[in-house]
Short mmCIF file of C-alpha atoms and ligand atoms in Angstrom, two decimals:
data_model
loop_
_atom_site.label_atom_id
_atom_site.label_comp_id
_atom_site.label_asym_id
_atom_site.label_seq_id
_atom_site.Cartn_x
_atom_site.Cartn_y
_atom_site.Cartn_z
CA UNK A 1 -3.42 9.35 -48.62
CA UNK A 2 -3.21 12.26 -46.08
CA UNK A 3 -6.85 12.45 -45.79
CA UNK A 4 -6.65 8.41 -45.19
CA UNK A 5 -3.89 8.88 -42.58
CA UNK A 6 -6.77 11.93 -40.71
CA UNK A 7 -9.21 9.50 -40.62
CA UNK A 8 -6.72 6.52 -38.98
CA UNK A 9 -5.56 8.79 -36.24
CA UNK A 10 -8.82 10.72 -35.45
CA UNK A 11 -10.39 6.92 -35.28
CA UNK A 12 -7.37 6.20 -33.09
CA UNK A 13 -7.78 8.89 -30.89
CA UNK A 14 -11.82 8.20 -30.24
CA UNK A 15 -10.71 4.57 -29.33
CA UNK A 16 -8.14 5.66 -26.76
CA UNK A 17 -10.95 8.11 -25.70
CA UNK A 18 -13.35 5.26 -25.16
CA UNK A 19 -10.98 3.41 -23.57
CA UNK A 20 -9.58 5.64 -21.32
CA UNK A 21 -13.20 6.33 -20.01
CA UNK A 22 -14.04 2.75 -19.40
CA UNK A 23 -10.67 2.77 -17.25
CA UNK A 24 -11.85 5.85 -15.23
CA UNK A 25 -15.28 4.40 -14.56
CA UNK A 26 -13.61 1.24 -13.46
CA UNK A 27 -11.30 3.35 -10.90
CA UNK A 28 -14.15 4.76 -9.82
CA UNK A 29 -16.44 1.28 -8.69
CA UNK A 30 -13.44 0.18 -7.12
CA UNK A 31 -11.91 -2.28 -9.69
CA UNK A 32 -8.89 -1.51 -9.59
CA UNK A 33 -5.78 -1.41 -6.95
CA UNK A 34 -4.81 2.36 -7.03
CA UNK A 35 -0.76 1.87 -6.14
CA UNK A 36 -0.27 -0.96 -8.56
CA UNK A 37 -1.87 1.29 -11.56
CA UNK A 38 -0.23 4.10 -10.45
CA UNK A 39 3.04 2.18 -10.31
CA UNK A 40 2.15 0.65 -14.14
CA UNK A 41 1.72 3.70 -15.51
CA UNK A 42 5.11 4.57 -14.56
CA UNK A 43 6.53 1.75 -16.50
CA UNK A 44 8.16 2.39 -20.03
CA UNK A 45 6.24 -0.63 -21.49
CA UNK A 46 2.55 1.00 -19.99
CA UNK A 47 -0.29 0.72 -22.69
CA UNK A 48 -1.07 4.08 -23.97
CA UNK A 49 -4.41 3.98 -22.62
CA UNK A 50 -3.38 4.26 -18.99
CA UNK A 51 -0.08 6.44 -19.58
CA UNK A 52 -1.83 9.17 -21.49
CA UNK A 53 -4.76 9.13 -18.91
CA UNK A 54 -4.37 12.63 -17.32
CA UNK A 55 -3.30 12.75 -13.63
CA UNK A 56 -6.11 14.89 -12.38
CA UNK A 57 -8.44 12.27 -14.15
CA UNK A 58 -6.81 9.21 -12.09
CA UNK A 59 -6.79 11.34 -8.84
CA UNK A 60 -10.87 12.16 -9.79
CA UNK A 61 -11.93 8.87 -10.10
CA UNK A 62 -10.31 7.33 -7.00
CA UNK A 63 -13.49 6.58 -5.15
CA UNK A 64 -13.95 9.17 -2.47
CA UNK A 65 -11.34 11.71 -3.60
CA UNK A 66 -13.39 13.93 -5.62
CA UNK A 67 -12.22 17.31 -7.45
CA UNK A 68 -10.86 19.26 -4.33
CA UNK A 69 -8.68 16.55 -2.89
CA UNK A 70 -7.56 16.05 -6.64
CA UNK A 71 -6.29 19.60 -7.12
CA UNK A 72 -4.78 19.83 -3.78
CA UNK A 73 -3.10 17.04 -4.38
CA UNK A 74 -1.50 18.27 -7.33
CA UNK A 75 -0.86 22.03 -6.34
CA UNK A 76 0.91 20.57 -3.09
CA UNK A 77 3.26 18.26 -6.08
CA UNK A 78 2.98 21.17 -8.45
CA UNK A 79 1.71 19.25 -11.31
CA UNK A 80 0.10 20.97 -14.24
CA UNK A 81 -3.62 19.78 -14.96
CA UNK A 82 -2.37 18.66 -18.42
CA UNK A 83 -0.08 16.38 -17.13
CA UNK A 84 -0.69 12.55 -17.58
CA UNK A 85 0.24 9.48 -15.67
CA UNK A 86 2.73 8.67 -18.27
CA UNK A 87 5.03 12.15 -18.32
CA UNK A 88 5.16 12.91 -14.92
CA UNK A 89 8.87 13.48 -14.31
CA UNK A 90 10.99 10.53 -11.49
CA UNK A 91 10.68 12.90 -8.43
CA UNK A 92 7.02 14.44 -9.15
CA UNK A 93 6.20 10.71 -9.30
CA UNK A 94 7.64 9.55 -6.28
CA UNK A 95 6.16 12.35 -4.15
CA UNK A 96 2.75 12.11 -5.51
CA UNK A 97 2.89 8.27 -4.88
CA UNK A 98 3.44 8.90 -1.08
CA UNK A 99 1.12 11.33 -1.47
CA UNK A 100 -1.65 8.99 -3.03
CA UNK A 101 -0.82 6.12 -0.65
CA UNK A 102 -0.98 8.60 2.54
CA UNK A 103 -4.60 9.97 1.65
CA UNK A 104 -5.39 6.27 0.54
CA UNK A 105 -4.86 4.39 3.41
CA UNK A 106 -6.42 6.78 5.61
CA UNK A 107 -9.48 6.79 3.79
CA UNK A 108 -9.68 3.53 3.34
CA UNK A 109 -8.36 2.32 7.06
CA UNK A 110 -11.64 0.55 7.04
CA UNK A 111 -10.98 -1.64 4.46
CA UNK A 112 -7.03 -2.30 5.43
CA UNK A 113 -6.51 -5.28 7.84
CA UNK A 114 -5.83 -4.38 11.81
CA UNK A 115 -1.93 -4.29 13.11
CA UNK A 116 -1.71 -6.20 15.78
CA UNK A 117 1.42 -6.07 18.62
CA UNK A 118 2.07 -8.59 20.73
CA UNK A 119 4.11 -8.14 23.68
CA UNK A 120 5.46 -10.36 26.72
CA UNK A 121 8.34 -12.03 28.08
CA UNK A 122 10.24 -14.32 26.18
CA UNK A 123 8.94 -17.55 27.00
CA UNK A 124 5.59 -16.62 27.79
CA UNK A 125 4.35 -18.83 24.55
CA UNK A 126 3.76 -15.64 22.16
CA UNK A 127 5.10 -18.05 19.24
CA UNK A 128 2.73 -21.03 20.24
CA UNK A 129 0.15 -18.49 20.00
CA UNK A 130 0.48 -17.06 16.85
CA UNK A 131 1.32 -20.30 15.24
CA UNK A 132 -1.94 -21.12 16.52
CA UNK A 133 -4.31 -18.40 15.35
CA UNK A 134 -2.39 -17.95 11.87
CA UNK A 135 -3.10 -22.37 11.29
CA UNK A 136 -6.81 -21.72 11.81
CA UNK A 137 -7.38 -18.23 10.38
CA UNK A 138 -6.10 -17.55 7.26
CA UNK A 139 -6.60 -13.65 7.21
CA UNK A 140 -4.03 -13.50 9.88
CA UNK A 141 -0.31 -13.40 9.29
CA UNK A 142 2.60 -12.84 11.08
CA UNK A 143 5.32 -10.54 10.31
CA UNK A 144 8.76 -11.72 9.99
CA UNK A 145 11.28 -9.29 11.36
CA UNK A 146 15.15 -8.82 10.64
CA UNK A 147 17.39 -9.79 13.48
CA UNK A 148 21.26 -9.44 14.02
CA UNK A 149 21.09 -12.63 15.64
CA UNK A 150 22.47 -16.16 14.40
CA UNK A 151 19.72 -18.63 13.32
CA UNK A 152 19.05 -21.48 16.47
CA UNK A 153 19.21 -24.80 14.99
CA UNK A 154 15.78 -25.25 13.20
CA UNK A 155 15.59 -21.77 12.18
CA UNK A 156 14.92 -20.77 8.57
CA UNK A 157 15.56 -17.97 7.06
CA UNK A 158 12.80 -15.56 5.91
CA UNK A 159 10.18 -18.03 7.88
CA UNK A 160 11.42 -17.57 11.35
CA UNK A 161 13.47 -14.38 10.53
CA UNK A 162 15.37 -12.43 8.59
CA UNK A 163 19.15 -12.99 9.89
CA UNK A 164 21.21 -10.14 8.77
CA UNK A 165 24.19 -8.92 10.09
CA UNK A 166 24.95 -5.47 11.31
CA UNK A 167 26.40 -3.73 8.66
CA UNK A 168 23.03 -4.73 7.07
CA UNK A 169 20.99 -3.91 9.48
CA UNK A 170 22.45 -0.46 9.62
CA UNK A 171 21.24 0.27 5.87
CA UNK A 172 17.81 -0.93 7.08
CA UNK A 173 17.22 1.67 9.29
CA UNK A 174 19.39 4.55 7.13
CA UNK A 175 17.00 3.72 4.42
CA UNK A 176 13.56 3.67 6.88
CA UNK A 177 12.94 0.13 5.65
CA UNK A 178 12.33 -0.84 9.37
CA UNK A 179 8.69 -0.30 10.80
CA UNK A 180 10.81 -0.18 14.06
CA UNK A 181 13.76 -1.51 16.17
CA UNK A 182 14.66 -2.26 19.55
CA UNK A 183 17.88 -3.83 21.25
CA UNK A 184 16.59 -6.37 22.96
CA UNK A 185 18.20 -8.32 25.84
CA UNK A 186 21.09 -5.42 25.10
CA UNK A 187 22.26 -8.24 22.66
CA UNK A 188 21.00 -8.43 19.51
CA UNK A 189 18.54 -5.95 17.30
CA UNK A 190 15.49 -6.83 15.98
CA UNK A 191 13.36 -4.83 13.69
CA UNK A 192 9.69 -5.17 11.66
CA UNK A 193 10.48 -4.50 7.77
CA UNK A 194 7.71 -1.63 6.92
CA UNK A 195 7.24 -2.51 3.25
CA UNK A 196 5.53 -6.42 3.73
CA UNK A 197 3.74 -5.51 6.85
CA UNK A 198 1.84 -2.71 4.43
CA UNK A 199 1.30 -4.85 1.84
CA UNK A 200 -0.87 -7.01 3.90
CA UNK A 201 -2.93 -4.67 5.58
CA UNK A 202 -3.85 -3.21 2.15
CA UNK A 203 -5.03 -6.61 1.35
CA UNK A 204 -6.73 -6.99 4.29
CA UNK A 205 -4.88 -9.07 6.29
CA UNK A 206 -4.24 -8.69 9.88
CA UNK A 207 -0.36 -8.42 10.94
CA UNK A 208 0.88 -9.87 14.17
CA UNK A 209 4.02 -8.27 15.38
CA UNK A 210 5.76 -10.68 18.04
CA UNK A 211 8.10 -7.80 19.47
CA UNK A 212 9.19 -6.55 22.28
CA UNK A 213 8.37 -3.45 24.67
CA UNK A 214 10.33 -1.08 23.01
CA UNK A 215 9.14 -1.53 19.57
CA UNK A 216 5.59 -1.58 20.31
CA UNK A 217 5.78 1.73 21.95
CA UNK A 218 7.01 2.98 18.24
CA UNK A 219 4.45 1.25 17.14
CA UNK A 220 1.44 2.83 18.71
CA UNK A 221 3.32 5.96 18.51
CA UNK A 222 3.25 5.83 14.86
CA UNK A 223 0.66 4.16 14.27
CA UNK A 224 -2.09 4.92 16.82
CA UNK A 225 -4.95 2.43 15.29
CA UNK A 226 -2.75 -0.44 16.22
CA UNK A 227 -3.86 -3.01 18.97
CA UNK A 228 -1.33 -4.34 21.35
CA UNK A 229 -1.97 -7.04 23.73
CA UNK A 230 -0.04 -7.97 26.38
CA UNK A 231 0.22 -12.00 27.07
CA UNK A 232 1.09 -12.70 30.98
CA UNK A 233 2.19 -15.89 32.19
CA UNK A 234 -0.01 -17.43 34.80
CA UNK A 235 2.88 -16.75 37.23
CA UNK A 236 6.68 -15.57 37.28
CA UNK A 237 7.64 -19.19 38.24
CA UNK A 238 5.73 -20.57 35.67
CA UNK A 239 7.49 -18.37 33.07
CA UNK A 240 11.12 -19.25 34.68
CA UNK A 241 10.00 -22.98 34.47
CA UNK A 242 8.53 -22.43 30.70
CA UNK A 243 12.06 -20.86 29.53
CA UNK A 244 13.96 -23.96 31.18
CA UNK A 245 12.05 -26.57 29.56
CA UNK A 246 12.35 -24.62 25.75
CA UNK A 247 16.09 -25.08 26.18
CA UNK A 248 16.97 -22.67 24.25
CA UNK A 249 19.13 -20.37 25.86
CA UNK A 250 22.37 -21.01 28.19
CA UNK A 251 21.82 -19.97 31.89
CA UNK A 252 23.19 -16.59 31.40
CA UNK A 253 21.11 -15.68 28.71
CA UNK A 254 17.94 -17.13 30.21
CA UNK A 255 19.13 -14.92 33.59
CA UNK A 256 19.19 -11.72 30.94
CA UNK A 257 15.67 -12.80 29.71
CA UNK A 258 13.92 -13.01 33.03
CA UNK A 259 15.85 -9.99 34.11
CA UNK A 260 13.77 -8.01 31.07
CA UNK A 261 10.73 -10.37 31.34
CA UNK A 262 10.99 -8.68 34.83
CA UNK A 263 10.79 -5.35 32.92
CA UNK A 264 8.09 -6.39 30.38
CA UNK A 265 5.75 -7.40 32.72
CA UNK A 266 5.74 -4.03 34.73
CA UNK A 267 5.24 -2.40 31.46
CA UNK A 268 2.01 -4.73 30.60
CA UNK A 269 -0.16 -1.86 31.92
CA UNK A 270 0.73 0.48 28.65
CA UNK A 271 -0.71 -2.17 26.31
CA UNK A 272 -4.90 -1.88 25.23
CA UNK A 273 -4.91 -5.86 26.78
CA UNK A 274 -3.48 -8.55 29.06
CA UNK A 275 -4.36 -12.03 28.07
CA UNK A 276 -2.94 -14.40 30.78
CA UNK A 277 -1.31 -17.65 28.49
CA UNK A 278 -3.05 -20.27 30.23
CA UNK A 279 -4.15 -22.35 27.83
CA UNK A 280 -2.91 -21.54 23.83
CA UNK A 281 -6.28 -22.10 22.30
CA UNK A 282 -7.70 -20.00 24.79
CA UNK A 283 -5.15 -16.98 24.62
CA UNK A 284 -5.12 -17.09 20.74
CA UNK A 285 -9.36 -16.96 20.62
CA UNK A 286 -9.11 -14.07 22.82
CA UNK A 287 -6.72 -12.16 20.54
CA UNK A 288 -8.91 -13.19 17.42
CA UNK A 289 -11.78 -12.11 18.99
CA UNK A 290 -10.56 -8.62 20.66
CA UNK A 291 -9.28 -8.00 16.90
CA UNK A 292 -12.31 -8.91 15.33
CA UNK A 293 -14.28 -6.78 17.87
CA UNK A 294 -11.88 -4.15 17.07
CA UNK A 295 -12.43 -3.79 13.32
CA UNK A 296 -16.41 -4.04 12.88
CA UNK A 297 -15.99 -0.46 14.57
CA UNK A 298 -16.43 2.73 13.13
CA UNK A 299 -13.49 3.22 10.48
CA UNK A 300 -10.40 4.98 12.71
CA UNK A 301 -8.65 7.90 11.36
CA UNK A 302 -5.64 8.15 12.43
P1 5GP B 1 14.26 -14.46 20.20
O1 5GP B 1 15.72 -14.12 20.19
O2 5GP B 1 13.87 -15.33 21.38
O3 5GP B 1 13.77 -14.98 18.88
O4 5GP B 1 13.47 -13.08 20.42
C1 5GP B 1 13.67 -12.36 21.53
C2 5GP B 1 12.67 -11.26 21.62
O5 5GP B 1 12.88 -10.30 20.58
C3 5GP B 1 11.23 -11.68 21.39
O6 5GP B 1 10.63 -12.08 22.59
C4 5GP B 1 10.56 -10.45 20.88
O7 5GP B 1 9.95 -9.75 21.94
C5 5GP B 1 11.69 -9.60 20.37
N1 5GP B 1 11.55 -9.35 18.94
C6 5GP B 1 11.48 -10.24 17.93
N2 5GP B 1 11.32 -9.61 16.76
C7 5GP B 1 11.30 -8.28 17.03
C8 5GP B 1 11.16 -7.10 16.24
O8 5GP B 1 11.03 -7.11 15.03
N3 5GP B 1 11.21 -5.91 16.89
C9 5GP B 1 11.34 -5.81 18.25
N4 5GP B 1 11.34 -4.60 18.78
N5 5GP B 1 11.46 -6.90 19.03
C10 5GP B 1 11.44 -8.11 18.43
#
């Protein structure tokens, strides 16, 4: 019986073997999304295959990381060799994850979809414009940002924005859920939630930010690959005449919006472009193409 019960686990153990070598070999071509496996293994449910699969092995087989950015990985966590995906203990996980995710996406910025910020005066069309490029190319999406404003009639929530109020928006930013945030208009705050903006780029997508000055200066700052584009109205009167027909706004708050559009377009130097809003179709080609352009360039590290 004991010598039947030797047999069953050493037969065991060669199949988890086998297994866990097919896994590392499909790491390694690429079949597999690195977080979402990492994040599995962590699960108490995981399949023994994957949670007994050593750490160092996982960090080996990532394409590209190879046995010295393995082991500094793990001296700089101060996890044992032995250790496996499964056992690693709550905060050895979490740092190694940002860890992981920080070497990923730089070494892979090729692969991740282009941020794009665009900037301008309220009224200048920025919304007709995305709209626009997002209906006719699919690998561009917009970002929908949290605002301490109250929804206009029309408005929905999560499409248009995210309308929180400010006790809520205050945990956004304690907890650095927010890409970044301005106060715009000096009335309401407005901010780009980090986590979904991510998640698309990994996948390839490009993001359109639709933010103001402020918040694309974070931007760049932090992230330096970004591309922000400026779009001018043909003229200042044309802009005044564009935010009086949208309706919108009451004449004191349309007086605070030219007073920044005022502002914003002074500041349209610090952007990489200016794309004058004469015609939408126009405009939002441009900004395809200067993206486009942008990412069949060497990969940028950043
Ligand atoms: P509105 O109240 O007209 O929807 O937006 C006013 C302005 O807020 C927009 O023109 C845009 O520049 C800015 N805005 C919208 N979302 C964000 C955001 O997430 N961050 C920042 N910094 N500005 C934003």
């Amino acid at each position: 019986m004991r010598d039947f019960d030797a047999a069953a686990l050493s037969a065991k153990g060669a199949l988890l073997r086998t297994q866990r070598a097919q896994l590392k070999s499909e790491i390694s071509r690429g079949q597999h999304s690195i977080i979402e496996l990492f994040d599995r293994a962590g699960e108490p449910q995981c399949d023994p295959v994957l949670a007994g699969l050593r750490v160092e092995w996982f960090l080996r087989s990532i394409p590209g990381f190879g046995v010295t950015k393995a082991q500094r990985l793990l001296d700089g966590v101060g996890i044992s060799p032995r250790a496996t995906l499964g056992g690693l203990r709550v905060r050895q996980r979490a740092r190694l994850r940002r860890d992981v995710v920080c070497l990923y996406r730089r070494y892979f910025s090729h692969d991740r979809g282009k941020l794009v910020i665009l900037v301008g005066p309220s009224g200048v069309g920025k919304g007709t414009i995305v709209s626009s490029i997002t209906k006719k190319h699919p690998q561009f999406v917009v970002s929908v940002s949290a605002t301490t404003r109250a929804p206009r009639s029309g408005e929905v929530e999560g499409v248009h924005y995210f309308f929180v109020d400010d006790q809520r928006f205050d945990q956004l930013i304690r907890d650095g859920e927010l890409l970044e945030w301005a106060s715009v208009h000096r009335l309401h705050r407005y901010g780009t939630p980090r986590e979904a903006v991510e998640a698309h780029m990994d996948a390839g997508r490009h993001v359109i930010l639709e933010i103001d000055i402020q918040g694309a200066r974070q931007v760049k700052r932090a992230m330096k690959s970004a591309l922000s584009v400026f779009v001018a109205p043909p003229t200042f009167d044309e802009l005044e005449r564009r935010l009086a027909s949208r309706g919108t706004e009451d004449e004191s708050e349309r007086a605070v919006r030219l007073a920044t559009a005022r502002a914003e377009l002074a500041a349209s130097g610090e952007c990489d472009y200016v794309v004058v809003n004469e015609s939408v179709d126009v405009a939002a080609q441009s900004i395809v193409d200067l993206v486009l352009a942008s990412t069949s360039k060497a990969p940028n590290k950043e």
